[in-house]
Structure formats: C-alpha cells, structure tokens
PDB file of C-alpha atoms in Angstrom:
ATOM      1  CA  UNK A 267       7.088 -19.340 -16.456  1.00 41.00           C
ATOM      2  CA  UNK A 268       3.977 -18.905 -18.592  1.00 36.00           C
ATOM      3  CA  UNK A 269       1.819 -20.920 -16.189  1.00 35.00           C
ATOM      4  CA  UNK A 270       2.955 -18.803 -13.216  1.00 33.00           C
ATOM      5  CA  UNK A 271       1.995 -15.602 -15.039  1.00 30.00           C
ATOM      6  CA  UNK A 272      -1.468 -16.912 -15.835  1.00 30.00           C
ATOM      7  CA  UNK A 273      -2.002 -17.995 -12.231  1.00 28.00           C
ATOM      8  CA  UNK A 274      -1.020 -14.547 -10.972  1.00 27.00           C
ATOM      9  CA  UNK A 275      -3.486 -12.805 -13.278  1.00 29.00           C
ATOM     10  CA  UNK A 276      -6.311 -15.114 -12.215  1.00 25.00           C
ATOM     11  CA  UNK A 277      -5.619 -14.433  -8.533  1.00 23.00           C
ATOM     12  CA  UNK A 278      -5.819 -10.665  -9.017  1.00 24.00           C
ATOM     13  CA  UNK A 279      -9.017 -10.965 -11.051  1.00 24.00           C
ATOM     14  CA  UNK A 280     -10.787 -13.118  -8.479  1.00 25.00           C
ATOM     15  CA  UNK A 281      -9.913 -10.664  -5.736  1.00 23.00           C
ATOM     16  CA  UNK A 282     -11.331  -7.808  -7.797  1.00 22.00           C
ATOM     17  CA  UNK A 283     -14.611  -9.666  -8.045  1.00 25.00           C
ATOM     18  CA  UNK A 284     -14.715 -10.001  -4.245  1.00 24.00           C
ATOM     19  CA  UNK A 285     -13.983  -6.294  -3.795  1.00 27.00           C
ATOM     20  CA  UNK A 286     -16.761  -5.136  -6.083  1.00 27.00           C
ATOM     21  CA  UNK A 287     -19.458  -7.535  -4.936  1.00 31.00           C
ATOM     22  CA  UNK A 288     -18.933  -8.253  -1.238  1.00 35.00           C
ATOM     23  CA  UNK A 289     -18.602  -5.132   0.883  1.00 39.00           C
ATOM     24  CA  UNK A 290     -18.096  -6.785   4.255  1.00 40.00           C
ATOM     25  CA  UNK A 291     -15.611  -9.572   3.573  1.00 43.00           C
ATOM     26  CA  UNK A 292     -11.891  -9.574   4.204  1.00 44.00           C
ATOM     27  CA  UNK A 293     -10.267  -9.907   0.783  1.00 44.00           C
ATOM     28  CA  UNK A 294      -6.649 -10.312  -0.233  1.00 45.00           C
ATOM     29  CA  UNK A 295      -4.756 -10.943  -3.441  1.00 58.00           C
ATOM     30  CA  UNK A 296      -1.084 -10.412  -4.111  1.00 73.00           C
ATOM     31  CA  UNK A 297       1.698 -10.320  -1.527  1.00 84.00           C
ATOM     32  CA  UNK A 298       4.480  -7.750  -1.639  1.00 86.00           C
ATOM     33  CA  UNK A 299       8.058  -7.841  -0.366  1.00 90.00           C
ATOM     34  CA  UNK A 300      10.676  -5.682   1.332  1.00 88.00           C
ATOM     35  CA  UNK A 301      14.150  -7.064   0.641  1.00 90.00           C
ATOM     36  CA  UNK A 302      17.554  -6.012   1.964  1.00 87.00           C
ATOM     37  CA  UNK A 303      19.758  -7.045  -0.937  1.00 86.00           C
ATOM     38  CA  UNK A 304      23.239  -8.493  -0.605  1.00 84.00           C
ATOM     39  CA  UNK A 305      25.280  -7.098  -3.493  1.00 82.00           C
ATOM     40  CA  UNK A 306      23.702  -3.637  -3.722  1.00 81.00           C
ATOM     41  CA  UNK A 307      23.203  -3.202   0.064  1.00 81.00           C
ATOM     42  CA  UNK A 308      19.857  -1.557  -0.626  1.00 84.00           C
ATOM     43  CA  UNK A 309      16.332  -2.029   0.621  1.00 84.00           C
ATOM     44  CA  UNK A 310      14.010  -2.639  -2.313  1.00 83.00           C
ATOM     45  CA  UNK A 311      10.263  -3.175  -2.542  1.00 81.00           C
ATOM     46  CA  UNK A 312       8.780  -5.807  -4.837  1.00 84.00           C
ATOM     47  CA  UNK A 313       7.105  -6.058  -7.262  1.00 81.00           C
ATOM     48  CA  UNK A 314       7.191  -2.241  -7.345  1.00 75.00           C
ATOM     49  CA  UNK A 315       7.214   0.896  -5.202  1.00 74.00           C
ATOM     50  CA  UNK A 316       3.616   0.468  -4.034  1.00 75.00           C
ATOM     51  CA  UNK A 317       3.570  -2.205  -1.320  1.00 78.00           C
ATOM     52  CA  UNK A 318      -0.196  -2.097  -0.872  1.00 80.00           C
ATOM     53  CA  UNK A 319      -1.313  -3.908  -4.003  1.00 79.00           C
ATOM     54  CA  UNK A 320      -4.595  -4.974  -2.430  1.00 80.00           C
ATOM     55  CA  UNK A 321      -5.709  -1.571  -1.165  1.00 82.00           C
ATOM     56  CA  UNK A 322      -7.422  -0.548  -4.402  1.00 77.00           C
ATOM     57  CA  UNK A 323     -11.092   0.023  -5.213  1.00 76.00           C
ATOM     58  CA  UNK A 324     -12.199  -0.655  -1.676  1.00 80.00           C
ATOM     59  CA  UNK A 325     -15.732  -0.229  -0.364  1.00 81.00           C
ATOM     60  CA  UNK A 326     -17.199   1.224   2.837  1.00 84.00           C
ATOM     61  CA  UNK A 327     -17.359  -1.448   5.525  1.00 87.00           C
ATOM     62  CA  UNK A 328     -14.523  -3.519   4.083  1.00 87.00           C
ATOM     63  CA  UNK A 329     -11.493  -4.897   5.889  1.00 90.00           C
ATOM     64  CA  UNK A 330      -8.723  -5.518   3.358  1.00 88.00           C
ATOM     65  CA  UNK A 331      -5.515  -7.435   4.063  1.00 91.00           C
ATOM     66  CA  UNK A 332      -2.028  -7.067   2.597  1.00 90.00           C
ATOM     67  CA  UNK A 333       0.804  -9.461   3.435  1.00 93.00           C
ATOM     68  CA  UNK A 334       4.282  -7.923   3.252  1.00 91.00           C
ATOM     69  CA  UNK A 335       7.251 -10.288   3.427  1.00 94.00           C
ATOM     70  CA  UNK A 336      10.465  -8.987   5.018  1.00 93.00           C
ATOM     71  CA  UNK A 337      13.627 -10.750   3.807  1.00 93.00           C
ATOM     72  CA  UNK A 338      17.244 -10.039   4.719  1.00 92.00           C
ATOM     73  CA  UNK A 339      19.207 -11.435   1.770  1.00 92.00           C
ATOM     74  CA  UNK A 340      22.414  -9.842   3.013  1.00 89.00           C
ATOM     75  CA  UNK A 341      25.215 -11.787   4.709  1.00 89.00           C
ATOM     76  CA  UNK A 342      25.159  -9.490   7.738  1.00 88.00           C
ATOM     77  CA  UNK A 343      22.714  -9.124  10.611  1.00 90.00           C
ATOM     78  CA  UNK A 344      20.579  -5.980  10.618  1.00 88.00           C
ATOM     79  CA  UNK A 345      18.034  -4.232  12.809  1.00 89.00           C
ATOM     80  CA  UNK A 346      15.089  -3.158  10.674  1.00 90.00           C
ATOM     81  CA  UNK A 347      12.837  -0.183  11.449  1.00 90.00           C
ATOM     82  CA  UNK A 348       9.637   1.250   9.979  1.00 90.00           C
ATOM     83  CA  UNK A 349       8.078   4.699  10.185  1.00 89.00           C
ATOM     84  CA  UNK A 350       5.493   6.758   8.292  1.00 88.00           C
ATOM     85  CA  UNK A 351       5.535  10.308   6.933  1.00 86.00           C
ATOM     86  CA  UNK A 352       3.013  12.425   5.007  1.00 86.00           C
ATOM     87  CA  UNK A 353       3.312  12.221   1.236  1.00 82.00           C
ATOM     88  CA  UNK A 354       5.288  15.097  -0.269  1.00 82.00           C
ATOM     89  CA  UNK A 355       3.444  18.014  -1.867  1.00 87.00           C
ATOM     90  CA  UNK A 356       4.659  17.184  -5.365  1.00 83.00           C
ATOM     91  CA  UNK A 357       2.869  13.825  -5.217  1.00 80.00           C
ATOM     92  CA  UNK A 358      -0.474  15.608  -5.666  1.00 82.00           C
ATOM     93  CA  UNK A 359      -1.822  17.450  -8.685  1.00 88.00           C
ATOM     94  CA  UNK A 360      -3.451  20.124  -6.533  1.00 92.00           C
ATOM     95  CA  UNK A 361      -3.737  21.368  -2.956  1.00 93.00           C
ATOM     96  CA  UNK A 362      -7.385  20.284  -2.949  1.00 93.00           C
ATOM     97  CA  UNK A 363      -6.448  16.679  -3.773  1.00 87.00           C
ATOM     98  CA  UNK A 364      -3.763  16.737  -1.096  1.00 88.00           C
ATOM     99  CA  UNK A 365      -6.192  18.009   1.541  1.00 93.00           C
ATOM    100  CA  UNK A 366      -8.833  15.361   0.854  1.00 88.00           C
ATOM    101  CA  UNK A 367      -6.141  12.664   0.739  1.00 86.00           C
ATOM    102  CA  UNK A 368      -4.965  13.691   4.203  1.00 89.00           C
ATOM    103  CA  UNK A 369      -8.551  13.705   5.463  1.00 90.00           C
ATOM    104  CA  UNK A 370      -9.157  10.183   4.213  1.00 88.00           C
ATOM    105  CA  UNK A 371      -5.865   8.720   5.448  1.00 88.00           C
ATOM    106  CA  UNK A 372      -6.805   9.849   8.961  1.00 90.00           C
ATOM    107  CA  UNK A 373     -10.250   8.240   8.702  1.00 90.00           C
ATOM    108  CA  UNK A 374      -9.061   4.835   7.494  1.00 89.00           C
ATOM    109  CA  UNK A 375      -7.846   2.484  10.229  1.00 92.00           C
ATOM    110  CA  UNK A 376      -4.682   0.411   9.890  1.00 92.00           C
ATOM    111  CA  UNK A 377      -3.462  -2.524  11.957  1.00 94.00           C
ATOM    112  CA  UNK A 378       0.019  -4.010  11.530  1.00 95.00           C
ATOM    113  CA  UNK A 379       0.795  -7.484  12.864  1.00 96.00           C
ATOM    114  CA  UNK A 380       4.375  -8.768  12.835  1.00 96.00           C
ATOM    115  CA  UNK A 381       4.847 -12.508  12.336  1.00 95.00           C
ATOM    116  CA  UNK A 382       8.217 -14.120  13.078  1.00 92.00           C
ATOM    117  CA  UNK A 383       8.703 -17.880  12.939  1.00 87.00           C
ATOM    118  CA  UNK A 384       8.930 -19.389  16.419  1.00 87.00           C
ATOM    119  CA  UNK A 385       7.456 -16.308  18.111  1.00 90.00           C
ATOM    120  CA  UNK A 386       3.956 -15.123  18.926  1.00 93.00           C
ATOM    121  CA  UNK A 387       2.312 -12.666  16.542  1.00 95.00           C
ATOM    122  CA  UNK A 388       2.804  -9.099  17.733  1.00 94.00           C
ATOM    123  CA  UNK A 389       0.729  -5.992  16.998  1.00 94.00           C
ATOM    124  CA  UNK A 390       3.217  -3.232  16.210  1.00 94.00           C
ATOM    125  CA  UNK A 391       0.696  -0.562  15.258  1.00 95.00           C
ATOM    126  CA  UNK A 392      -3.058   0.036  15.352  1.00 94.00           C
ATOM    127  CA  UNK A 393      -4.615   3.387  14.544  1.00 93.00           C
ATOM    128  CA  UNK A 394      -5.008   5.923  11.765  1.00 92.00           C
ATOM    129  CA  UNK A 395      -3.603   4.840   8.392  1.00 89.00           C
ATOM    130  CA  UNK A 396      -1.503   8.006   8.441  1.00 89.00           C
ATOM    131  CA  UNK A 397       0.517   6.509  11.296  1.00 89.00           C
ATOM    132  CA  UNK A 398      -0.141   9.516  13.546  1.00 87.00           C
ATOM    133  CA  UNK A 399      -0.806   8.658  17.179  1.00 81.00           C
ATOM    134  CA  UNK A 400      -4.054   9.783  18.778  1.00 77.00           C
ATOM    135  CA  UNK A 401      -5.598   9.410  22.235  1.00 73.00           C
ATOM    136  CA  UNK A 402      -8.071   6.616  21.464  1.00 70.00           C
ATOM    137  CA  UNK A 403      -7.761   3.642  23.810  1.00 60.00           C
ATOM    138  CA  UNK A 404      -8.189   1.318  20.822  1.00 71.00           C
ATOM    139  CA  UNK A 405      -4.989   2.537  19.200  1.00 77.00           C
ATOM    140  CA  UNK A 406      -1.460   1.269  19.717  1.00 86.00           C
ATOM    141  CA  UNK A 407       1.880   2.715  18.719  1.00 85.00           C
ATOM    142  CA  UNK A 408       3.106   5.746  16.809  1.00 89.00           C
ATOM    143  CA  UNK A 409       4.433   5.329  13.266  1.00 90.00           C
ATOM    144  CA  UNK A 410       5.856   8.839  13.163  1.00 90.00           C
ATOM    145  CA  UNK A 411       8.708   7.383  15.242  1.00 90.00           C
ATOM    146  CA  UNK A 412      10.812   4.414  14.156  1.00 90.00           C
ATOM    147  CA  UNK A 413       9.233   1.078  15.086  1.00 92.00           C
ATOM    148  CA  UNK A 414      11.777  -1.703  15.599  1.00 91.00           C
ATOM    149  CA  UNK A 415      10.672  -4.710  13.553  1.00 92.00           C
ATOM    150  CA  UNK A 416      13.444  -6.863  14.963  1.00 90.00           C
ATOM    151  CA  UNK A 417      16.947  -8.179  14.434  1.00 91.00           C
ATOM    152  CA  UNK A 418      17.299 -10.085  11.172  1.00 92.00           C
ATOM    153  CA  UNK A 419      20.149 -12.521  10.690  1.00 92.00           C
ATOM    154  CA  UNK A 420      21.423 -13.420   7.222  1.00 91.00           C
ATOM    155  CA  UNK A 421      18.652 -14.854   5.017  1.00 92.00           C
ATOM    156  CA  UNK A 422      16.027 -14.557   7.775  1.00 93.00           C
ATOM    157  CA  UNK A 423      12.423 -13.597   7.085  1.00 94.00           C
ATOM    158  CA  UNK A 424       9.362 -12.143   8.775  1.00 95.00           C
ATOM    159  CA  UNK A 425       5.904 -11.119   7.670  1.00 95.00           C
ATOM    160  CA  UNK A 426       3.809  -8.002   8.247  1.00 94.00           C
ATOM    161  CA  UNK A 427       0.054  -8.388   7.965  1.00 95.00           C
ATOM    162  CA  UNK A 428      -1.530  -5.016   7.211  1.00 92.00           C
ATOM    163  CA  UNK A 429      -5.293  -4.777   7.743  1.00 94.00           C
ATOM    164  CA  UNK A 430      -7.024  -1.677   6.406  1.00 90.00           C
ATOM    165  CA  UNK A 431     -10.523  -0.981   7.763  1.00 91.00           C
ATOM    166  CA  UNK A 432     -12.955   1.344   6.005  1.00 88.00           C
ATOM    167  CA  UNK A 433     -15.824   2.846   8.043  1.00 89.00           C
ATOM    168  CA  UNK A 434     -19.301   1.855   6.869  1.00 87.00           C
ATOM    169  CA  UNK A 435     -20.461   5.457   7.216  1.00 87.00           C
ATOM    170  CA  UNK A 436     -17.794   6.910   4.890  1.00 82.00           C
ATOM    171  CA  UNK A 437     -19.247   9.901   3.034  1.00 81.00           C
ATOM    172  CA  UNK A 438     -19.715  10.204  -0.728  1.00 79.00           C
ATOM    173  CA  UNK A 439     -17.198  13.076  -0.867  1.00 83.00           C
ATOM    174  CA  UNK A 440     -14.417  10.462  -0.742  1.00 82.00           C
ATOM    175  CA  UNK A 441     -15.619   8.586  -3.827  1.00 80.00           C
ATOM    176  CA  UNK A 442     -12.673   7.856  -6.159  1.00 78.00           C
ATOM    177  CA  UNK A 443     -10.250   9.659  -3.844  1.00 80.00           C
ATOM    178  CA  UNK A 444      -6.607   8.550  -3.944  1.00 80.00           C
ATOM    179  CA  UNK A 445      -4.996   8.675  -0.506  1.00 82.00           C
ATOM    180  CA  UNK A 446      -1.231   8.534  -0.014  1.00 82.00           C
ATOM    181  CA  UNK A 447       1.257   8.074   2.791  1.00 84.00           C
ATOM    182  CA  UNK A 448       5.011   7.483   2.733  1.00 84.00           C
ATOM    183  CA  UNK A 449       6.537   4.513   4.547  1.00 87.00           C
ATOM    184  CA  UNK A 450      10.260   4.469   5.279  1.00 86.00           C
ATOM    185  CA  UNK A 451      12.157   1.276   6.075  1.00 87.00           C
ATOM    186  CA  UNK A 452      15.624   1.763   7.566  1.00 87.00           C
ATOM    187  CA  UNK A 453      18.212  -0.522   9.089  1.00 85.00           C
ATOM    188  CA  UNK A 454      21.282  -0.569  11.309  1.00 86.00           C
ATOM    189  CA  UNK A 455      23.931  -3.051  10.296  1.00 82.00           C
ATOM    190  CA  UNK A 456      25.385  -5.100  13.139  1.00 77.00           C
ATOM    191  CA  UNK A 457      29.083  -6.025  13.064  1.00 56.00           C
ATOM    192  CA  UNK A 458      30.530  -9.205  14.566  1.00 50.00           C
ATOM    193  CA  UNK A 459      31.550  -8.954  18.213  1.00 43.00           C
ATOM    194  CA  UNK A 460      34.702 -10.285  19.838  1.00 42.00           C
ATOM    195  CA  UNK A 461      32.874 -13.186  21.452  1.00 47.00           C
ATOM    196  CA  UNK A 462      30.952 -14.194  18.367  1.00 47.00           C
ATOM    197  CA  UNK A 463      27.998 -11.947  19.125  1.00 50.00           C
ATOM    198  CA  UNK A 464      26.921  -8.792  17.399  1.00 47.00           C
ATOM    199  CA  UNK A 465      27.339  -5.123  18.187  1.00 48.00           C
ATOM    200  CA  UNK A 466      25.697  -2.082  16.658  1.00 49.00           C
ATOM    201  CA  UNK A 467      27.746  -0.109  14.158  1.00 47.00           C
ATOM    202  CA  UNK A 468      27.162   3.498  15.250  1.00 36.00           C
ATOM    203  CA  UNK A 469      29.538   5.177  12.816  1.00 31.00           C
ATOM    204  CA  UNK A 470      26.745   7.136  11.122  1.00 29.00           C
ATOM    205  CA  UNK A 471      23.241   7.969  12.343  1.00 27.00           C
ATOM    206  CA  UNK A 472      22.057  10.235   9.530  1.00 24.00           C
ATOM    207  CA  UNK A 473      19.273   9.039   7.246  1.00 24.00           C
ATOM    208  CA  UNK A 474      18.509  10.691   3.918  1.00 23.00           C
ATOM    209  CA  UNK A 475      15.558   9.463   1.879  1.00 24.00           C
ATOM    210  CA  UNK A 476      13.586  10.444  -1.160  1.00 26.00           C
ATOM    211  CA  UNK A 477      10.050   9.445  -2.085  1.00 32.00           C
ATOM    212  CA  UNK A 478      11.095   6.667  -4.422  1.00 29.00           C
ATOM    213  CA  UNK A 479      14.764   6.080  -3.697  1.00 22.00           C
ATOM    214  CA  UNK A 480      17.084   4.257  -1.333  1.00 21.00           C
ATOM    215  CA  UNK A 481      20.253   5.796   0.086  1.00 21.00           C
ATOM    216  CA  UNK A 482      22.889   3.949   2.102  1.00 23.00           C
ATOM    217  CA  UNK A 483      25.100   5.829   4.541  1.00 22.00           C
ATOM    218  CA  UNK A 484      27.582   3.286   5.918  1.00 24.00           C
ATOM    219  CA  UNK A 485      25.476   1.682   8.644  1.00 26.00           C
ATOM    220  CA  UNK A 486      22.049   3.149   7.875  1.00 32.00           C
ATOM    221  CA  UNK A 487      19.925   2.372   4.852  1.00 40.00           C
ATOM    222  CA  UNK A 488      16.477   3.734   4.184  1.00 44.00           C
ATOM    223  CA  UNK A 489      13.989   3.003   1.443  1.00 47.00           C
ATOM    224  CA  UNK A 490      10.949   5.208   1.068  1.00 46.00           C
ATOM    225  CA  UNK A 491       7.869   4.543  -1.020  1.00 46.00           C
ATOM    226  CA  UNK A 492       4.375   5.844  -1.436  1.00 45.00           C
ATOM    227  CA  UNK A 493       2.657   2.660  -0.435  1.00 42.00           C
ATOM    228  CA  UNK A 494      -0.932   3.486   0.345  1.00 41.00           C
ATOM    229  CA  UNK A 495      -2.840   4.236  -2.828  1.00 40.00           C
ATOM    230  CA  UNK A 496      -6.491   3.872  -2.007  1.00 42.00           C
ATOM    231  CA  UNK A 497      -9.354   4.212  -4.453  1.00 42.00           C
ATOM    232  CA  UNK A 498     -12.643   4.253  -2.589  1.00 44.00           C
ATOM    233  CA  UNK A 499     -15.572   3.215  -4.763  1.00 43.00           C
ATOM    234  CA  UNK A 500     -18.706   4.363  -2.967  1.00 42.00           C
ATOM    235  CA  UNK A 501     -22.089   2.883  -3.694  1.00 43.00           C
ATOM    236  CA  UNK A 502     -24.734   5.557  -4.115  1.00 42.00           C
ATOM    237  CA  UNK A 503     -27.138   5.626  -1.212  1.00 43.00           C
ATOM    238  CA  UNK A 504     -30.669   4.767  -2.224  1.00 43.00           C
ATOM    239  CA  UNK A 505     -33.500   6.891  -0.943  1.00 44.00           C
ATOM    240  CA  UNK A 506     -35.698   4.995   1.494  1.00 46.00           C
TER     241      UNK A 506
END
C-alpha cells in the first residue's frame, strides 16, 4: 500500500514539471473514474468530485488529456448518458468571477473520445468546453442534451478520453482564472425481457440533481459534479 502511494505522488509531480516547462506538449497524469455502484445504486466519481485532475495550471498552447474510466459495477444492464450545464451561481465568490469563468470555458476547446473494447473509437463531442453547440464546422455534438454513452452490461467498462486545448493567443486577463462547468451522468436501468433480452424501464423519467450529489429515482440515476477546474498560468509576454 505504501509503495502505491509513493508511485502516485511521483506521477503527479512529474506531470506538473511537464506542465510548467513545456507549453506545447500533451501531458497527462492521474486517471479518474465514474462508477455505477451495486449496493448503493449510485453513480460516484473517484477519487473525488472533480473528474478533471489533469486540467490544472495549464499554459497557452497546451493540449491536456484526462482519461475517465466508466465502470458499471451493478448486476443490471444500464444505458449511461452525459450532459453539461453551467455551474450554479453559488459556486462563485462574485459575479465578476462567474462572468470571466464563463468567458474562458467558451474559449477552451474540448474533445471527448469514447473507447469501448471491441469497437472503434468514437468522437462523442468536440467544441467549446462549456458543452454549448455552435455553428463551427469543426465542432461535433451538443452536450446541453443527453449524449448516449452506450449500454453497459454488468461489470462492463469503457473509457472517455477528454482533450482540452488552450489557444496560444489566450489573453493575460485569464491568468489564474478558475473556470467551472457541471457534468451530469445519468442512467436508465434495463430490466430482463421475456426472451432473455433487455427492455427499458420507463416507470420514471424525472431527474433531480444537485451540484455535488446523486439522486436515484427508480429507473433514473444522476450524479452531478463540478469537473472542470482550470487554472491558467500565463507567461508574461516579453517586449520585442
């Protein structure tokens, strides 16, 4: 146990060195997890509420990667969905901080790639880190609506690769700005069919979520977390 802890600390430290000294490299450190638990029937995020452990102290021009493992530990089959919402007002100390956070989250670019064993990698979203759809031809998807991640049988897994891109020309006004967005994972449980298949349990379609809580309503479960916490460390521009 002690050796594992030491290894984890070294990994995080080495990644920090890359972040501070190499502005144009893809860097990654610690993976995070989204787990649908068996006994509690809740979706939980590990190791904590912030899934984006690697999106800290980033530099202009960087592309930073975060791997998020999806694991259905329940004995039932579920359909898992993902959507994004703006962070709630009470997550900011002032209206000014909220405004600049929203500015930055719409400047940063996010790409989500879903990996499922035995299937080709699939881009499920590409666009503003806020998840809001815009008209650019380079963008794909709309995170303000539920995105189906797939049907997960008991003990099955998948992986989401999140790539955050920071424009090289990012202005100094965003130095040390913390940007936030809320991600909500929800799922439909699937009951066993007569012929051994599965059918959707449609007994309840309401979803109630809080910023840092999970609520189960019969067939729907949603877990919401503030998962993008970005500290942008800008290098001062030197006069030519």
